[in-house]
Tab-separated table of C-alpha atoms and ligand atoms in Angstrom:
chain	number	residue	atom	x	y	z
A	1	UNK	CA	7.367	29.733	-29.903
A	2	UNK	CA	4.859	28.064	-27.588
A	3	UNK	CA	2.113	30.395	-26.505
A	4	UNK	CA	1.716	31.062	-22.804
A	5	UNK	CA	-1.199	29.756	-20.753
A	6	UNK	CA	-2.856	33.171	-20.519
A	7	UNK	CA	-2.931	33.729	-24.274
A	8	UNK	CA	-4.182	30.193	-24.865
A	9	UNK	CA	-6.978	30.596	-22.302
A	10	UNK	CA	-8.064	34.000	-23.604
A	11	UNK	CA	-8.047	33.115	-27.310
A	12	UNK	CA	-8.716	29.359	-27.375
A	13	UNK	CA	-11.769	28.392	-29.408
A	14	UNK	CA	-12.609	31.935	-30.475
A	15	UNK	CA	-12.666	32.058	-34.247
A	16	UNK	CA	-11.387	35.191	-35.861
A	17	UNK	CA	-14.488	36.442	-37.648
A	18	UNK	CA	-13.270	39.971	-38.212
A	19	UNK	CA	-16.038	41.055	-40.564
A	20	UNK	CA	-17.369	44.483	-39.638
A	21	UNK	CA	-20.455	44.014	-37.528
A	22	UNK	CA	-19.565	40.475	-36.388
A	23	UNK	CA	-19.689	40.196	-32.591
A	24	UNK	CA	-16.312	40.184	-30.845
A	25	UNK	CA	-17.953	38.091	-28.118
A	26	UNK	CA	-20.298	35.652	-29.823
A	27	UNK	CA	-23.184	34.478	-27.671
A	28	UNK	CA	-24.446	30.929	-27.094
A	29	UNK	CA	-26.327	29.287	-29.953
A	30	UNK	CA	-29.607	28.508	-28.224
A	31	UNK	CA	-31.156	26.355	-30.908
A	32	UNK	CA	-32.218	22.725	-30.859
A	33	UNK	CA	-32.892	22.704	-34.603
A	34	UNK	CA	-30.943	23.939	-37.619
A	35	UNK	CA	-31.774	24.463	-41.293
A	36	UNK	CA	-31.173	21.196	-43.123
A	37	UNK	CA	-31.238	22.471	-46.696
A	38	UNK	CA	-32.737	20.384	-49.522
A	39	UNK	CA	-34.142	17.101	-48.128
A	40	UNK	CA	-31.816	14.882	-50.161
A	41	UNK	CA	-28.597	16.803	-49.452
A	42	UNK	CA	-25.932	15.557	-47.085
A	43	UNK	CA	-26.593	16.740	-43.541
A	44	UNK	CA	-24.871	20.003	-42.598
A	45	UNK	CA	-22.380	20.099	-39.698
A	46	UNK	CA	-25.127	21.088	-37.284
A	47	UNK	CA	-28.585	19.646	-37.763
A	48	UNK	CA	-30.015	18.880	-34.313
A	49	UNK	CA	-29.009	19.954	-30.813
A	50	UNK	CA	-28.233	16.495	-29.392
A	51	UNK	CA	-25.430	15.491	-31.815
A	52	UNK	CA	-23.788	18.899	-31.972
A	53	UNK	CA	-23.932	22.608	-31.262
A	54	UNK	CA	-21.467	25.313	-32.360
A	55	UNK	CA	-21.129	26.616	-28.798
A	56	UNK	CA	-19.809	23.219	-27.661
A	57	UNK	CA	-17.481	23.065	-30.625
A	58	UNK	CA	-15.862	26.347	-29.606
A	59	UNK	CA	-15.369	25.175	-26.017
A	60	UNK	CA	-14.112	21.758	-27.160
A	61	UNK	CA	-11.521	23.387	-29.408
A	62	UNK	CA	-10.289	25.478	-26.496
A	63	UNK	CA	-10.090	22.621	-23.973
A	64	UNK	CA	-8.773	20.119	-26.518
A	65	UNK	CA	-5.894	22.458	-27.408
A	66	UNK	CA	-4.958	22.786	-23.728
A	67	UNK	CA	-5.238	19.034	-23.066
A	68	UNK	CA	-3.447	18.153	-26.304
A	69	UNK	CA	-6.151	15.942	-27.817
A	70	UNK	CA	-9.721	15.826	-29.037
A	71	UNK	CA	-12.241	17.042	-26.459
A	72	UNK	CA	-15.837	15.917	-25.973
A	73	UNK	CA	-17.866	17.924	-23.453
A	74	UNK	CA	-20.575	16.414	-21.256
A	75	UNK	CA	-23.400	17.590	-19.031
A	76	UNK	CA	-21.315	17.190	-15.867
A	77	UNK	CA	-18.127	15.638	-14.582
A	78	UNK	CA	-20.044	12.471	-13.724
A	79	UNK	CA	-21.536	12.274	-17.222
A	80	UNK	CA	-17.943	12.393	-18.522
A	81	UNK	CA	-16.694	9.771	-16.042
A	82	UNK	CA	-19.714	7.593	-16.854
A	83	UNK	CA	-18.954	7.815	-20.568
A	84	UNK	CA	-15.360	6.648	-19.949
A	85	UNK	CA	-16.496	3.742	-17.762
A	86	UNK	CA	-19.120	2.615	-20.281
A	87	UNK	CA	-16.639	2.950	-23.143
A	88	UNK	CA	-14.424	0.298	-21.569
A	89	UNK	CA	-16.768	-1.821	-19.416
A	90	UNK	CA	-17.024	-5.472	-20.486
A	91	UNK	CA	-18.640	-8.377	-18.666
A	92	UNK	CA	-15.959	-10.534	-17.007
A	93	UNK	CA	-13.291	-7.849	-17.481
A	94	UNK	CA	-12.056	-5.526	-14.743
A	95	UNK	CA	-12.026	-1.781	-14.212
A	96	UNK	CA	-9.485	-0.445	-11.720
A	97	UNK	CA	-10.389	2.710	-9.781
A	98	UNK	CA	-8.816	4.764	-6.986
A	99	UNK	CA	-10.028	3.705	-3.540
A	100	UNK	CA	-9.508	7.260	-2.287
A	101	UNK	CA	-10.755	9.370	-5.211
A	102	UNK	CA	-14.069	11.059	-5.917
A	103	UNK	CA	-16.673	8.865	-4.197
A	104	UNK	CA	-19.402	9.066	-6.852
A	105	UNK	CA	-17.107	7.425	-9.416
A	106	UNK	CA	-16.844	4.355	-7.163
A	107	UNK	CA	-20.583	4.445	-6.494
A	108	UNK	CA	-21.331	4.549	-10.229
A	109	UNK	CA	-19.067	1.577	-10.948
A	110	UNK	CA	-20.328	-0.556	-8.063
A	111	UNK	CA	-24.011	0.275	-8.499
A	112	UNK	CA	-24.356	0.250	-12.265
A	113	UNK	CA	-21.486	-1.745	-13.753
A	114	UNK	CA	-20.824	-4.502	-11.214
A	115	UNK	CA	-24.345	-5.970	-11.648
A	116	UNK	CA	-23.593	-6.313	-15.385
A	117	UNK	CA	-20.611	-8.536	-14.621
A	118	UNK	CA	-17.836	-5.924	-14.622
A	119	UNK	CA	-15.282	-6.585	-11.916
A	120	UNK	CA	-14.445	-3.414	-9.961
A	121	UNK	CA	-11.043	-3.240	-8.266
A	122	UNK	CA	-9.745	-0.408	-6.130
A	123	UNK	CA	-6.199	0.752	-5.503
A	124	UNK	CA	-4.870	3.591	-3.315
A	125	UNK	CA	-3.681	6.582	-5.344
A	126	UNK	CA	-0.200	6.700	-3.834
A	127	UNK	CA	0.268	2.905	-3.969
A	128	UNK	CA	1.559	0.334	-3.449
A	129	UNK	CA	-0.619	-1.607	-5.883
A	130	UNK	CA	-0.904	-5.381	-5.553
A	131	UNK	CA	0.863	-7.469	-8.197
A	132	UNK	CA	-1.462	-8.432	-11.025
A	133	UNK	CA	-4.117	-5.880	-10.117
A	134	UNK	CA	-4.320	-4.877	-13.784
A	135	UNK	CA	-4.599	-8.439	-15.106
A	136	UNK	CA	-7.713	-8.700	-17.251
A	137	UNK	CA	-8.471	-4.986	-16.912
A	138	UNK	CA	-9.807	-2.848	-19.737
A	139	UNK	CA	-9.414	0.447	-17.858
A	140	UNK	CA	-7.200	1.951	-15.199
A	141	UNK	CA	-8.713	5.212	-13.947
A	142	UNK	CA	-6.550	7.310	-11.652
A	143	UNK	CA	-7.138	10.663	-10.035
A	144	UNK	CA	-4.114	12.823	-9.345
A	145	UNK	CA	-3.961	14.922	-7.232
A	146	UNK	CA	-6.780	12.959	-5.645
A	147	UNK	CA	-9.937	14.431	-4.186
A	148	UNK	CA	-10.038	14.869	-1.224
A	149	UNK	CA	-6.695	13.438	-0.076
A	150	UNK	CA	-4.357	15.330	-2.446
A	151	UNK	CA	-2.334	12.179	-2.999
A	152	UNK	CA	-0.496	11.782	-6.269
A	153	UNK	CA	0.312	8.846	-8.514
A	154	UNK	CA	3.048	8.613	-11.119
A	155	UNK	CA	1.274	9.011	-14.451
A	156	UNK	CA	4.122	7.767	-16.652
A	157	UNK	CA	4.355	4.584	-14.576
A	158	UNK	CA	0.561	4.177	-14.552
A	159	UNK	CA	0.458	4.506	-18.346
A	160	UNK	CA	3.208	1.908	-18.770
A	161	UNK	CA	1.484	-0.522	-16.380
A	162	UNK	CA	-1.944	-0.052	-17.977
A	163	UNK	CA	-0.623	-0.524	-21.498
A	164	UNK	CA	1.417	-3.578	-20.527
A	165	UNK	CA	-1.843	-5.130	-19.294
A	166	UNK	CA	-3.735	-4.102	-22.425
A	167	UNK	CA	-5.832	-1.525	-20.555
A	168	UNK	CA	-6.514	2.120	-21.300
A	169	UNK	CA	-5.346	4.758	-18.825
A	170	UNK	CA	-7.835	7.512	-18.009
A	171	UNK	CA	-6.856	10.331	-15.650
A	172	UNK	CA	-9.343	12.386	-13.685
A	173	UNK	CA	-7.582	15.740	-14.007
A	174	UNK	CA	-10.184	17.841	-12.195
A	175	UNK	CA	-7.962	19.027	-9.345
A	176	UNK	CA	-5.004	19.914	-11.556
A	177	UNK	CA	-6.927	21.502	-14.489
A	178	UNK	CA	-5.561	21.344	-18.061
A	179	UNK	CA	-3.030	24.046	-17.118
A	180	UNK	CA	-1.728	22.148	-14.109
A	181	UNK	CA	-1.186	18.813	-15.800
A	182	UNK	CA	-1.345	17.275	-19.280
A	183	UNK	CA	-1.961	13.559	-18.765
A	184	UNK	CA	-2.045	12.786	-22.495
A	185	UNK	CA	1.513	14.050	-22.885
A	186	UNK	CA	2.534	11.688	-20.060
A	187	UNK	CA	1.080	8.635	-21.794
A	188	UNK	CA	-2.587	8.578	-20.757
A	189	UNK	CA	-5.231	7.677	-23.332
A	190	UNK	CA	-7.994	9.810	-21.864
A	191	UNK	CA	-8.168	12.797	-19.583
A	192	UNK	CA	-11.498	13.405	-17.892
A	193	UNK	CA	-12.562	16.277	-15.682
A	194	UNK	CA	-15.342	18.014	-13.869
A	195	UNK	CA	-15.263	21.498	-15.363
A	196	UNK	CA	-17.812	22.449	-12.732
A	197	UNK	CA	-14.722	23.150	-10.638
A	198	UNK	CA	-11.790	25.434	-11.513
A	199	UNK	CA	-12.170	25.392	-15.284
A	200	UNK	CA	-15.553	27.140	-15.229
A	201	UNK	CA	-14.551	28.633	-11.938
A	202	UNK	CA	-17.533	30.706	-10.863
A	203	UNK	CA	-19.792	28.132	-9.240
A	204	UNK	CA	-22.611	28.689	-11.715
A	205	UNK	CA	-22.237	25.744	-14.126
A	206	UNK	CA	-22.136	21.955	-14.129
A	207	UNK	CA	-20.044	20.607	-16.999
A	208	UNK	CA	-17.483	17.915	-17.733
A	209	UNK	CA	-15.267	16.737	-20.538
A	210	UNK	CA	-13.170	13.870	-21.821
A	211	UNK	CA	-10.178	14.520	-24.067
A	212	UNK	CA	-8.808	11.582	-26.054
A	213	UNK	CA	-5.363	11.214	-27.564
A	214	UNK	CA	-6.859	9.011	-30.304
A	215	UNK	CA	-9.507	10.739	-32.474
A	216	UNK	CA	-11.257	7.366	-32.940
A	217	UNK	CA	-11.869	7.164	-29.168
A	218	UNK	CA	-13.172	10.750	-29.197
A	219	UNK	CA	-15.545	9.785	-31.988
A	220	UNK	CA	-16.871	6.832	-29.986
A	221	UNK	CA	-17.406	9.094	-26.982
A	222	UNK	CA	-19.211	11.653	-29.135
A	223	UNK	CA	-21.512	8.971	-30.521
A	224	UNK	CA	-22.156	7.671	-27.002
A	225	UNK	CA	-23.032	11.200	-25.906
A	226	UNK	CA	-25.490	11.489	-28.777
A	227	UNK	CA	-27.108	8.180	-27.827
A	228	UNK	CA	-27.299	8.875	-24.079
A	229	UNK	CA	-28.072	12.579	-24.369
A	230	UNK	CA	-25.571	13.414	-21.591
A	231	UNK	CA	-24.889	16.727	-23.272
A	232	UNK	CA	-24.107	20.203	-21.991
A	233	UNK	CA	-26.635	22.947	-22.565
A	234	UNK	CA	-25.324	25.666	-24.911
A	235	UNK	CA	-25.669	28.255	-22.144
A	236	UNK	CA	-23.548	26.120	-19.796
A	237	UNK	CA	-20.935	25.563	-22.493
A	238	UNK	CA	-20.815	29.290	-23.153
A	239	UNK	CA	-20.439	30.138	-19.451
A	240	UNK	CA	-17.676	27.549	-19.120
A	241	UNK	CA	-15.871	29.018	-22.126
A	242	UNK	CA	-16.156	32.479	-20.604
A	243	UNK	CA	-14.783	31.133	-17.330
A	244	UNK	CA	-11.909	29.385	-19.104
A	245	UNK	CA	-10.747	32.778	-20.379
A	246	UNK	CA	-9.540	33.683	-16.870
A	247	UNK	CA	-8.362	30.228	-15.752
A	248	UNK	CA	-4.704	31.214	-15.981
A	249	UNK	CA	-5.256	34.252	-13.747
A	250	UNK	CA	-7.500	32.471	-11.277
A	251	UNK	CA	-5.293	29.415	-10.960
A	252	UNK	CA	-2.251	31.599	-10.319
A	253	UNK	CA	-3.990	33.355	-7.414
A	254	UNK	CA	-5.572	30.168	-6.076
A	255	UNK	CA	-2.268	28.311	-6.093
A	256	UNK	CA	-0.485	31.247	-4.429
A	257	UNK	CA	-3.213	31.323	-1.784
A	258	UNK	CA	-3.038	27.555	-1.291
A	259	UNK	CA	0.719	27.758	-0.842
A	260	UNK	CA	0.521	30.592	1.698
A	261	UNK	CA	-2.248	28.795	3.578
A	262	UNK	CA	-0.357	25.490	3.577
A	263	UNK	CA	2.657	27.189	5.192
A	264	UNK	CA	0.521	29.053	7.746
A	265	UNK	CA	-1.524	25.958	8.600
A	266	UNK	CA	1.602	23.878	9.178
A	267	UNK	CA	2.632	26.365	11.850
A	268	UNK	CA	-0.756	26.293	13.580
A	269	UNK	CA	-1.046	24.145	16.714
A	270	UNK	CA	-4.694	23.131	16.061
A	271	UNK	CA	-3.903	21.752	12.609
A	272	UNK	CA	-2.378	18.440	11.555
A	273	UNK	CA	-1.954	16.586	8.318
A	274	UNK	CA	-1.614	19.536	5.928
A	275	UNK	CA	-1.326	18.259	2.378
A	276	UNK	CA	-0.643	20.263	-0.781
A	277	UNK	CA	1.586	18.774	-3.484
A	278	UNK	CA	3.463	22.031	-4.010
A	279	UNK	CA	4.968	21.921	-0.500
A	280	UNK	CA	8.615	20.879	-0.708
A	281	UNK	CA	8.297	18.215	1.989
A	282	UNK	CA	4.820	16.968	1.083
A	283	UNK	CA	4.877	13.171	0.525
A	284	UNK	CA	3.483	13.801	-2.990
A	285	UNK	CA	5.886	16.536	-3.952
A	286	UNK	CA	8.655	14.544	-5.609
A	287	UNK	CA	6.341	12.727	-8.029
A	288	UNK	CA	4.061	15.733	-8.546
A	289	UNK	CA	7.026	17.905	-9.499
A	290	UNK	CA	7.926	15.533	-12.336
A	291	UNK	CA	4.493	15.673	-13.941
A	292	UNK	CA	2.594	18.824	-12.928
A	293	UNK	CA	3.198	22.050	-14.850
A	294	UNK	CA	1.575	24.238	-12.196
A	295	UNK	CA	0.227	23.766	-8.701
A	296	UNK	CA	-3.421	23.464	-7.805
A	297	UNK	CA	-5.540	25.652	-5.528
A	298	UNK	CA	-6.982	22.920	-3.305
A	299	UNK	CA	-5.393	21.681	-0.082
A	300	UNK	CA	-6.457	19.569	2.849
A	301	UNK	CA	-5.845	19.608	6.581
A	302	UNK	CA	-7.280	18.047	9.711
A	303	UNK	CA	-8.748	19.703	12.808
A	304	UNK	CA	-9.151	17.754	16.067
A	305	UNK	CA	-12.941	17.289	15.867
A	306	UNK	CA	-16.138	17.952	13.961
A	307	UNK	CA	-16.847	20.720	16.484
A	308	UNK	CA	-13.537	22.383	15.746
A	309	UNK	CA	-14.405	22.420	12.034
A	310	UNK	CA	-17.801	23.962	12.835
A	311	UNK	CA	-16.210	26.649	15.010
A	312	UNK	CA	-13.580	27.385	12.367
A	313	UNK	CA	-16.193	27.800	9.648
A	314	UNK	CA	-18.398	29.946	11.854
A	315	UNK	CA	-15.453	32.201	12.702
A	316	UNK	CA	-14.041	32.587	9.184
A	317	UNK	CA	-15.315	35.575	7.300
A	318	UNK	CA	-14.215	34.524	3.816
A	319	UNK	CA	-14.486	30.723	3.941
A	320	UNK	CA	-17.929	29.457	2.987
A	321	UNK	CA	-18.981	26.016	4.151
A	322	UNK	CA	-19.718	24.519	0.744
A	323	UNK	CA	-18.891	21.505	-1.341
A	324	UNK	CA	-17.297	21.630	-4.807
A	325	UNK	CA	-14.074	23.617	-5.325
A	326	UNK	CA	-12.129	25.803	-7.709
A	327	UNK	CA	-14.430	28.846	-7.488
A	328	UNK	CA	-13.639	32.515	-6.965
A	329	UNK	CA	-14.556	32.386	-3.293
A	330	UNK	CA	-12.762	30.212	-0.784
A	331	UNK	CA	-14.796	27.250	0.417
A	332	UNK	CA	-14.221	24.402	2.837
A	333	UNK	CA	-15.855	21.002	3.028
A	334	UNK	CA	-15.693	18.449	5.847
A	335	UNK	CA	-15.360	15.372	3.722
A	336	UNK	CA	-16.447	12.670	6.142
A	337	UNK	CA	-19.999	13.972	5.839
A	338	UNK	CA	-20.032	12.603	2.262
A	339	UNK	CA	-18.814	9.171	3.331
A	340	UNK	CA	-15.130	9.598	2.395
A	341	UNK	CA	-13.008	7.264	4.544
A	342	UNK	CA	-11.121	10.120	6.233
A	343	UNK	CA	-10.757	11.591	9.719
A	344	UNK	CA	-13.887	13.361	11.032
A	345	UNK	CA	-12.032	16.692	11.130
A	346	UNK	CA	-10.514	16.471	7.631
A	347	UNK	CA	-11.211	19.648	5.684
A	348	UNK	CA	-10.782	20.019	1.949
A	349	UNK	CA	-10.051	23.685	1.443
A	350	UNK	CA	-10.519	25.384	-1.912
A	351	UNK	CA	-8.456	28.545	-1.982
A	352	UNK	CA	-10.316	31.287	-3.820
A	353	UNK	CA	-9.114	34.469	-5.468
A	354	UNK	CA	-9.139	36.702	-2.392
A	355	UNK	CA	-5.953	38.659	-1.660
A	356	UNK	CA	-3.447	36.305	-0.086
A	357	UNK	CA	-2.801	38.401	3.028
A	358	UNK	CA	-6.534	38.855	3.700
A	359	UNK	CA	-7.277	35.167	3.299
A	360	UNK	CA	-4.390	33.902	5.417
A	361	UNK	CA	-5.176	36.425	8.140
A	362	UNK	CA	-8.830	35.408	8.145
A	363	UNK	CA	-8.132	31.664	8.215
A	364	UNK	CA	-5.488	31.886	10.951
A	365	UNK	CA	-7.688	34.156	13.093
A	366	UNK	CA	-10.632	31.786	12.659
A	367	UNK	CA	-8.441	28.834	13.693
A	368	UNK	CA	-7.255	30.742	16.772
A	369	UNK	CA	-10.910	31.263	17.722
A	370	UNK	CA	-11.769	27.629	17.037
B	1	PLP	C1	-16.654	16.963	-8.735
B	1	PLP	C2	-15.843	15.868	-9.267
B	1	PLP	C3	-16.393	14.973	-10.202
B	1	PLP	C4	-17.842	15.038	-10.636
B	1	PLP	O1	-18.122	16.214	-11.318
B	1	PLP	P1	-19.609	16.856	-11.430
B	1	PLP	O2	-19.370	18.012	-12.351
B	1	PLP	O3	-20.008	17.244	-10.035
B	1	PLP	O4	-20.502	15.826	-11.989
B	1	PLP	C5	-15.553	13.985	-10.711
B	1	PLP	N1	-14.268	13.875	-10.323
B	1	PLP	C6	-13.725	14.714	-9.416
B	1	PLP	C7	-12.300	14.548	-9.025
B	1	PLP	C8	-14.495	15.731	-8.873
B	1	PLP	O5	-13.944	16.546	-7.967
């Protein structure tokens, strides 16, 4: 019998050391150095804090089991994305990225890889994609649901297209989380995420990971991490692992809140353009329903002006004006301020774990005021 998400989140990566006196909740291993043993012996599994640390290993086992592959954690989501881009970047070859995904990924590719001769192409998440856009590509990176637009792309089709062109498919799975979507099972080679968001879930950690279907790719990523030093601190890895324990519970509440908000916002006269893939008549719903296991807690909507967003945020008691998403508390972010090519009043809303009735009441009242 397959274990449920809650059991997997609670127990993943926690080894059963049942010896009397062993801690039930082991703490982070805060050591940069480890005993090597006799100087001519083979190195032990842990010998220095840059190549490996037992606290990462525990977290990587937990995330890797959920993603269905071999996980390598990184210092942040961008460190993980950067590792994927560098893994595949070749002079005179192309990397294909979403034109409407997380903006720093595009900035990294254009600023650091293009000058080395890597051709950067961009495609909209929901398509259509020009014929031949994958010709000569080594990597297709997609983000679904996309941040901030909540558009969706068909992962099975993307995997087939990437592989036909001889490229790897990497999926930025940050918005969905490993519970919401398993890109490797749909044909992707790599799943990458910012665990700063819902996976850690408490707004107190930066962390990222890449999970590879092929252990050889995971090994190359691990070696790259050791060379670049883009590694998570043991304390961060431990906090993320602690947060992961409640991901199932938090995601359930966040998705329920997102759904209730999406319905309420659609009825509100000041709001247009509500997008959440779980809504039956959302343009993304049909494709999302074929590939997502569970819905996400982030939605987007548009208010008529920047002023209206300011008034809404000032009037809402429970919505903090803050970037990032996936935390316990609801937050909202006006995305144009970061340079996203969206309407000035577009709000990315991260539904927190407040009670649904309280949150919907607060948001609707704040919109009435705005
Ligand atoms: C936040 C985010 C990142 C970057 O993650 P950091 O942990 O902030 O470095 C990458 N991709 C997506 C989709 C994100 O939302």
